[in-house]
Short mmCIF file of C-alpha atoms in Angstrom, two decimals:
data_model
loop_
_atom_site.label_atom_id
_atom_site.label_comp_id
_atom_site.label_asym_id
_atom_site.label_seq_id
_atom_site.Cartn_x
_atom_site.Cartn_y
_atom_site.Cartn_z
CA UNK H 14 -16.71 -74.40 11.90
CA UNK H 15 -17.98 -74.85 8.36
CA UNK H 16 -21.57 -72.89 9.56
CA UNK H 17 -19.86 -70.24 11.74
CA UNK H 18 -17.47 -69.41 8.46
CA UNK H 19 -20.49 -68.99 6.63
CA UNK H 20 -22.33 -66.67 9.29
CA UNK H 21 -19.30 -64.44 9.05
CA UNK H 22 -19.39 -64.30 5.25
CA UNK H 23 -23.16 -63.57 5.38
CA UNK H 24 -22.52 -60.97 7.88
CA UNK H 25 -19.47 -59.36 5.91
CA UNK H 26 -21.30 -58.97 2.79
CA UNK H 27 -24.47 -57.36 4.41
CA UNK H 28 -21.89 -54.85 5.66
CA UNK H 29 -20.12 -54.68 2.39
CA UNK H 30 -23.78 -53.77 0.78
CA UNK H 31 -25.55 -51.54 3.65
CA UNK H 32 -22.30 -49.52 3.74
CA UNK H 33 -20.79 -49.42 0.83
CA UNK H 34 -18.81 -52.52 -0.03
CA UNK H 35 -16.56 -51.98 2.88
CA UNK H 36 -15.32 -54.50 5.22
CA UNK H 37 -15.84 -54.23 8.60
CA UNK H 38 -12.52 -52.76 9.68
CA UNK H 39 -12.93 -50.32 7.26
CA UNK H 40 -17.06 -49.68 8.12
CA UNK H 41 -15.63 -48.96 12.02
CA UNK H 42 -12.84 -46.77 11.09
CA UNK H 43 -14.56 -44.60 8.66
CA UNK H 44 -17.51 -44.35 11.32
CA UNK H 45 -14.81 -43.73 13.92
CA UNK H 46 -13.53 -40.73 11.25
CA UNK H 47 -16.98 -39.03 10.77
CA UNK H 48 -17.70 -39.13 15.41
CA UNK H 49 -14.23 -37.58 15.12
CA UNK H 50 -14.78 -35.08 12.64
CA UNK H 51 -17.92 -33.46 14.38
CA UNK H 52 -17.48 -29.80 14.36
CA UNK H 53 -19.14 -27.91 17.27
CA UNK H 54 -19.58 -24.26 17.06
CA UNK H 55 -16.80 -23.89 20.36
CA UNK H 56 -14.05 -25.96 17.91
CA UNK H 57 -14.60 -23.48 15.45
CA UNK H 58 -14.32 -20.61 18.11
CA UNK H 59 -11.22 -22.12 19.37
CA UNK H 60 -9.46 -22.07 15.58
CA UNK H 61 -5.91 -21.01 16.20
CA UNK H 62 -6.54 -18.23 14.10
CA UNK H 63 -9.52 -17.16 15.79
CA UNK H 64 -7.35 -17.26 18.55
CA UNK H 65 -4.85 -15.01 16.91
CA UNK H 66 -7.95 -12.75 16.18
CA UNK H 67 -9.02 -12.50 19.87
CA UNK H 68 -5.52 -11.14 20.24
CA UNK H 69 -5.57 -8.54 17.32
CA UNK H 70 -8.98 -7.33 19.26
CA UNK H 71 -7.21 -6.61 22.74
CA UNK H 72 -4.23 -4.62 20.92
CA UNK H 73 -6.12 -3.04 18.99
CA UNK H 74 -8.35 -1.94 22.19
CA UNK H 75 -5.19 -1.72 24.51
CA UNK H 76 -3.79 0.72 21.87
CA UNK H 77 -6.66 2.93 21.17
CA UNK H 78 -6.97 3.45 24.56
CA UNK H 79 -3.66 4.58 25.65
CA UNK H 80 -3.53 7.05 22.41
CA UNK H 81 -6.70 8.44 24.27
CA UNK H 82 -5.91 8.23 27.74
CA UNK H 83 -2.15 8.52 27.82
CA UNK H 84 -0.85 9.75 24.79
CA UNK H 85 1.98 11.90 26.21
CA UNK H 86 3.41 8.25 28.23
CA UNK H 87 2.75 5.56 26.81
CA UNK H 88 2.10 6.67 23.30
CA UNK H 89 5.19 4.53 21.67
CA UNK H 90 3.61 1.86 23.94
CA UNK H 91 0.18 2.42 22.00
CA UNK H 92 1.59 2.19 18.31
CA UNK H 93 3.76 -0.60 19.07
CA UNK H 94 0.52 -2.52 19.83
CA UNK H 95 -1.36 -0.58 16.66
CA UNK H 96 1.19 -2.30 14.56
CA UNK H 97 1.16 -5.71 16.53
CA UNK H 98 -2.15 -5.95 15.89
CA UNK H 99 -2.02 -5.35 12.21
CA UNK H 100 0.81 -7.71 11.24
CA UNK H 101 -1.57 -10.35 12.86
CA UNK H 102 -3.79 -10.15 9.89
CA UNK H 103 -0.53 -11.74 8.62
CA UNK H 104 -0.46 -14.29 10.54
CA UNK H 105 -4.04 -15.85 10.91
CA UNK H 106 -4.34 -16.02 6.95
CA UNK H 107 -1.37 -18.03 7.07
CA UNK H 108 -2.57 -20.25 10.11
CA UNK H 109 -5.76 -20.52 8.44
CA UNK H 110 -4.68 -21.93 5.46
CA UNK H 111 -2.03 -24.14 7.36
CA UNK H 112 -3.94 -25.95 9.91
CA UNK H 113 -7.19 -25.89 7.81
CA UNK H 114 -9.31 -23.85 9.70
CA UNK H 115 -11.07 -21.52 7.14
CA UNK H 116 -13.99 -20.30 8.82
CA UNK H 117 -17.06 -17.75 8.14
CA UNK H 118 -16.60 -16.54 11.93
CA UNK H 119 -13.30 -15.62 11.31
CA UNK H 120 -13.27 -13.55 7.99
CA UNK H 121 -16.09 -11.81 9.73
CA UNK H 122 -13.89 -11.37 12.63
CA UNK H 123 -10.99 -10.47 10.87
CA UNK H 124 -13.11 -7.66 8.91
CA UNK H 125 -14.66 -6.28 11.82
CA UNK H 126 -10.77 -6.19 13.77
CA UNK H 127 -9.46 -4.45 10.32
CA UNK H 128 -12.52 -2.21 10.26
CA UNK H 129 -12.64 -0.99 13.83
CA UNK H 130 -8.85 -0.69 13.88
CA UNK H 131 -9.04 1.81 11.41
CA UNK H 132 -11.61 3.86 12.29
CA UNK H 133 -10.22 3.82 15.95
CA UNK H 134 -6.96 5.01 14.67
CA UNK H 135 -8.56 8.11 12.67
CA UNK H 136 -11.09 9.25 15.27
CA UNK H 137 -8.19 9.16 17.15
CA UNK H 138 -6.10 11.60 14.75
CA UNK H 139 -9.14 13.45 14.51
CA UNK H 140 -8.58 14.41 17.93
CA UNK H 141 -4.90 14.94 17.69
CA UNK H 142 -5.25 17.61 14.37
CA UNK H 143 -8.59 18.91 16.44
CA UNK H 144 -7.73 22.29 15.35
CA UNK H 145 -7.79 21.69 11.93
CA UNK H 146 -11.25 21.90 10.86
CA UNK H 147 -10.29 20.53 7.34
CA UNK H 148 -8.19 17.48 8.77
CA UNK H 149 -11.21 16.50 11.00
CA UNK H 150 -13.74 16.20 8.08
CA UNK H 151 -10.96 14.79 6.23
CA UNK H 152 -10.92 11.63 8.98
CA UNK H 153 -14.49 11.52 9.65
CA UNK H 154 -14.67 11.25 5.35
CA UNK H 155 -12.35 8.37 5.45
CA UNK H 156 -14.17 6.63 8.22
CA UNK H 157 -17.24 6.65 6.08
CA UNK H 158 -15.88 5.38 3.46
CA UNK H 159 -13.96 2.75 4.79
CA UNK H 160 -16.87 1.39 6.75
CA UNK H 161 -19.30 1.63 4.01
CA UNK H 162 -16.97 0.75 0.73
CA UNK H 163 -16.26 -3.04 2.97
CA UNK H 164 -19.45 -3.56 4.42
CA UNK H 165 -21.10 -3.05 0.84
CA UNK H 166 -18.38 -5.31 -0.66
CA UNK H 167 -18.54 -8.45 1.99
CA UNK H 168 -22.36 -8.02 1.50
CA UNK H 169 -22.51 -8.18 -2.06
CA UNK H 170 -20.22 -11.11 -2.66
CA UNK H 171 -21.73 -12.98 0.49
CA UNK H 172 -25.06 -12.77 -0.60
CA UNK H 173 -24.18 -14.22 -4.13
CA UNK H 174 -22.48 -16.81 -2.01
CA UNK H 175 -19.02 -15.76 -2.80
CA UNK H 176 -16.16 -14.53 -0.63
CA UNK H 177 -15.22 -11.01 -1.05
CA UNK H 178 -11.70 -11.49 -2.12
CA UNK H 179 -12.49 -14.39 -4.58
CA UNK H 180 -12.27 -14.18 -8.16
CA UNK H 181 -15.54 -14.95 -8.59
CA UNK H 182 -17.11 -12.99 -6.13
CA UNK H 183 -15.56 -9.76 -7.91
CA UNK H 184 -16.24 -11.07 -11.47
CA UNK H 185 -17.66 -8.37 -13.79
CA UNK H 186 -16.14 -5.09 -11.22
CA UNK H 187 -14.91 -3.20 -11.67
CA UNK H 188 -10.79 -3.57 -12.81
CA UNK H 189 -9.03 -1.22 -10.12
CA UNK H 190 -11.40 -3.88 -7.70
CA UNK H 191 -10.35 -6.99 -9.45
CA UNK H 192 -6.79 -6.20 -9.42
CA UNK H 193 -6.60 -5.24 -6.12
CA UNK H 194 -8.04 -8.80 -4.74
CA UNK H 195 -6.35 -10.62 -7.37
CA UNK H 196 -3.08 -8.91 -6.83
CA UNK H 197 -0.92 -9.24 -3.75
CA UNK H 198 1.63 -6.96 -4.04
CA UNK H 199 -0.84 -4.18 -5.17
CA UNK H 200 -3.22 -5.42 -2.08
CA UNK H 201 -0.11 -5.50 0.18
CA UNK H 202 1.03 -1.85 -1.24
CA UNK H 203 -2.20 -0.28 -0.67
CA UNK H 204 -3.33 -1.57 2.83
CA UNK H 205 0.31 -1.18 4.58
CA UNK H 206 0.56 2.49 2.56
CA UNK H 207 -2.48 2.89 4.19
CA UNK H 208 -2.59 2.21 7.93
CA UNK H 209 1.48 3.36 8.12
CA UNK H 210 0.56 6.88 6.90
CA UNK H 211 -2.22 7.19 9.59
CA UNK H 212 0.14 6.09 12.11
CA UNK H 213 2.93 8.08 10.82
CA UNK H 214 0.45 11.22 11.15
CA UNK H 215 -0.03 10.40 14.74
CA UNK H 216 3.96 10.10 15.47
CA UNK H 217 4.11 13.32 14.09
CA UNK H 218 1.08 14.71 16.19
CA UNK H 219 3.03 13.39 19.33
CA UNK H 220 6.59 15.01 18.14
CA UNK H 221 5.23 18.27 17.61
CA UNK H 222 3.65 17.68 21.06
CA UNK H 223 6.75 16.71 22.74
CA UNK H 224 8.58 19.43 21.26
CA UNK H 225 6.86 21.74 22.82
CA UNK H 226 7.39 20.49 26.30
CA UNK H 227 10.60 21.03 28.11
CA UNK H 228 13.29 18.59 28.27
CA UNK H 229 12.07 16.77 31.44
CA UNK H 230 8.31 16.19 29.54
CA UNK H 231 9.76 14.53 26.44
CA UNK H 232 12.02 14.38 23.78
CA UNK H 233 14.67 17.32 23.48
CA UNK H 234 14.67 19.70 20.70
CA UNK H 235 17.35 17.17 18.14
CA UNK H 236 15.47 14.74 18.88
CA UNK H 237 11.88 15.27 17.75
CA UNK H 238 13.68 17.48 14.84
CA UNK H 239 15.37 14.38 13.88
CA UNK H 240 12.47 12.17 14.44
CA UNK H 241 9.73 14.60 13.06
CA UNK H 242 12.11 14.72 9.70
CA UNK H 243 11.92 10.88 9.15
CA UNK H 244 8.44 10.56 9.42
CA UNK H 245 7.94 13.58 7.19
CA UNK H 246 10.46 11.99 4.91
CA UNK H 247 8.76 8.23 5.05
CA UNK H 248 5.03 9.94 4.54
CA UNK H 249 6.53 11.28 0.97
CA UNK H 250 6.41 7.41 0.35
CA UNK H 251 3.17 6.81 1.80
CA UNK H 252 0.72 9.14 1.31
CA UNK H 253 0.15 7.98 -2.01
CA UNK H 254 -0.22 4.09 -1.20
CA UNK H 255 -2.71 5.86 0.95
CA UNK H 256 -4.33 7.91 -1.74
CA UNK H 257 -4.66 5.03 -4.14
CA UNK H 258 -6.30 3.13 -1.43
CA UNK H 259 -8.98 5.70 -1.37
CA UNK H 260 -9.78 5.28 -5.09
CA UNK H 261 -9.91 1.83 -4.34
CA UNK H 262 -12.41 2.42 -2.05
CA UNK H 263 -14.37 4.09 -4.08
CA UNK H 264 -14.38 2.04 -6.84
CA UNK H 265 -15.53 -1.22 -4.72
CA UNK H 266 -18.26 0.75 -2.99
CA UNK H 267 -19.51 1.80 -6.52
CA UNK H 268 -18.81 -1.53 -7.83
CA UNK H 269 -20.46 -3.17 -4.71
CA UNK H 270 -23.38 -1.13 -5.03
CA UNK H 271 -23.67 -1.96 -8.75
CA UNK H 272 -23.64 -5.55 -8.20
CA UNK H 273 -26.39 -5.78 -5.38
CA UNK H 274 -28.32 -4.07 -7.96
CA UNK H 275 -28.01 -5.86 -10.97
CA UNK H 276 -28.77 -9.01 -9.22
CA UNK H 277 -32.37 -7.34 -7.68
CA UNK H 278 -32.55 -6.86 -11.26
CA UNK H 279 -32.11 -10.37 -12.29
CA UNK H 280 -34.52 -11.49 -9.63
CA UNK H 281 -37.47 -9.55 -10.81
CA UNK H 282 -37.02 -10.33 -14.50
CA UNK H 283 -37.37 -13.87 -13.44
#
């Protein structure tokens, strides 16, 4: 008994000093934790708010494409989605940071939904106002910018190894840039101003429409007066969320720009 004590003592302390000074419950259950832990790139895939993401994509998609194809039917149908699909960049921040599951693959695919979602939603207007040369450059103009001003943004904060809303990754921008990362309601005020004037722009596209078909092809005349006056009224409040969104833009794609180049800078002065 005495020899098979001392067997168990020599074998407990080997463990102790090969792993750690833990005992050998502990050695099993923290090797048990790290098999467990394994991360495969089909776990990350399956994040809940990947998941969520997945689902922004097919509104976004479902929506776009009844704006194009069936705008005089189903065209409450289409912004109802439109706007399901945008609260759900709500939503998978929140899950994110709930159950843990921050993930490169899913800031990239919540940038690429926002992105695309936008741009969708003015080539789409662009069509609506087609005969209004001015409007048309005006959406193609945003489009550019909005694609360009992010993508320069996410690449030069990701290439400095910094995420693109961080404090760090937009240390040294310029302040409109800083404060609009660092502040919520100001983030909040710009993005919603933004997307709710576009979509307020196409409601009023498909009133006007509507009110020029008779009363068996859509709304009556007091109707699409009354609704046309509401979103008239609402895109008082909006357009300038909107407008101050495009400075924004600006000033990160300047910024952005900026900062990729002072850093080439750095590197060859090394």
């Amino acid at each position: 008994n005495k020899l098979h004590e001392h067997k168990q003592r020599a074998q407990t302390q080997e463990l102790n000093i090969v792993d750690g000074a833990l005992s050998p419950r502990q050695w099993i259950m923290a090797h048990d934790k790290k098999k467990t832990a394994t991360v495969l790139p089909r776990n990350v895939l399956a994040y809940i708010p990947n998941i969520i993401g997945y689902l922004r994509v097919f509104l976004t998609l479902s929506s776009i494409t009844l704006m194009i194809c069936s705008p005089r039917n189903h065209w409450e149908v289409a912004i109802v989605a439109y706007v399901s699909s945008f609260v759900g960049d709500l939503f998978d921040g929140m899950a994110a940071r709930k159950f843990d599951q921050c993930s490169a693959f899913g800031g990239l695919l919540d940038m690429v939904t926002d992105r695309c979602s936008t741009a969708g939603l003015l080539c789409v207007l662009s069509r609506e106002y087609g005969d209004e040369p001015f409007l048309v450059l005006l959406f193609t103009m945003l489009i550019l910018l909005d694609i360009s001003s992010h993508w320069c943004q996410m690449y030069s904060t990701t290439s400095l190894q910094q995420h693109h809303k961080s404090a760090d990754g937009n240390k040294g921008r310029f302040f409109l840039v800083r404060w609009y990362y660092s502040s919520y309601p100001f983030f909040g005020y710009c993005c919603v101003g933004a997307e709710f004037t576009y979509i307020a722009l196409y409601v009023l596209a498909r009133v006007n429409d509507d009110a020029s078909l008779d009363n068996d092809g859509g709304y009556d005349n007091n109707n699409a007066g009354t609704l046309k006056m509401l979103v008239e009224y609402f895109l008082m409040a909006s357009v300038p969320a909107c407008a101050v969104k495009q400075v924004v833009n600006v000033s990160q794609l300047c910024s952005s720009c900026y900062a990729v180049a002072k850093h080439d800078a750095m590197q060859k002065n090394k």
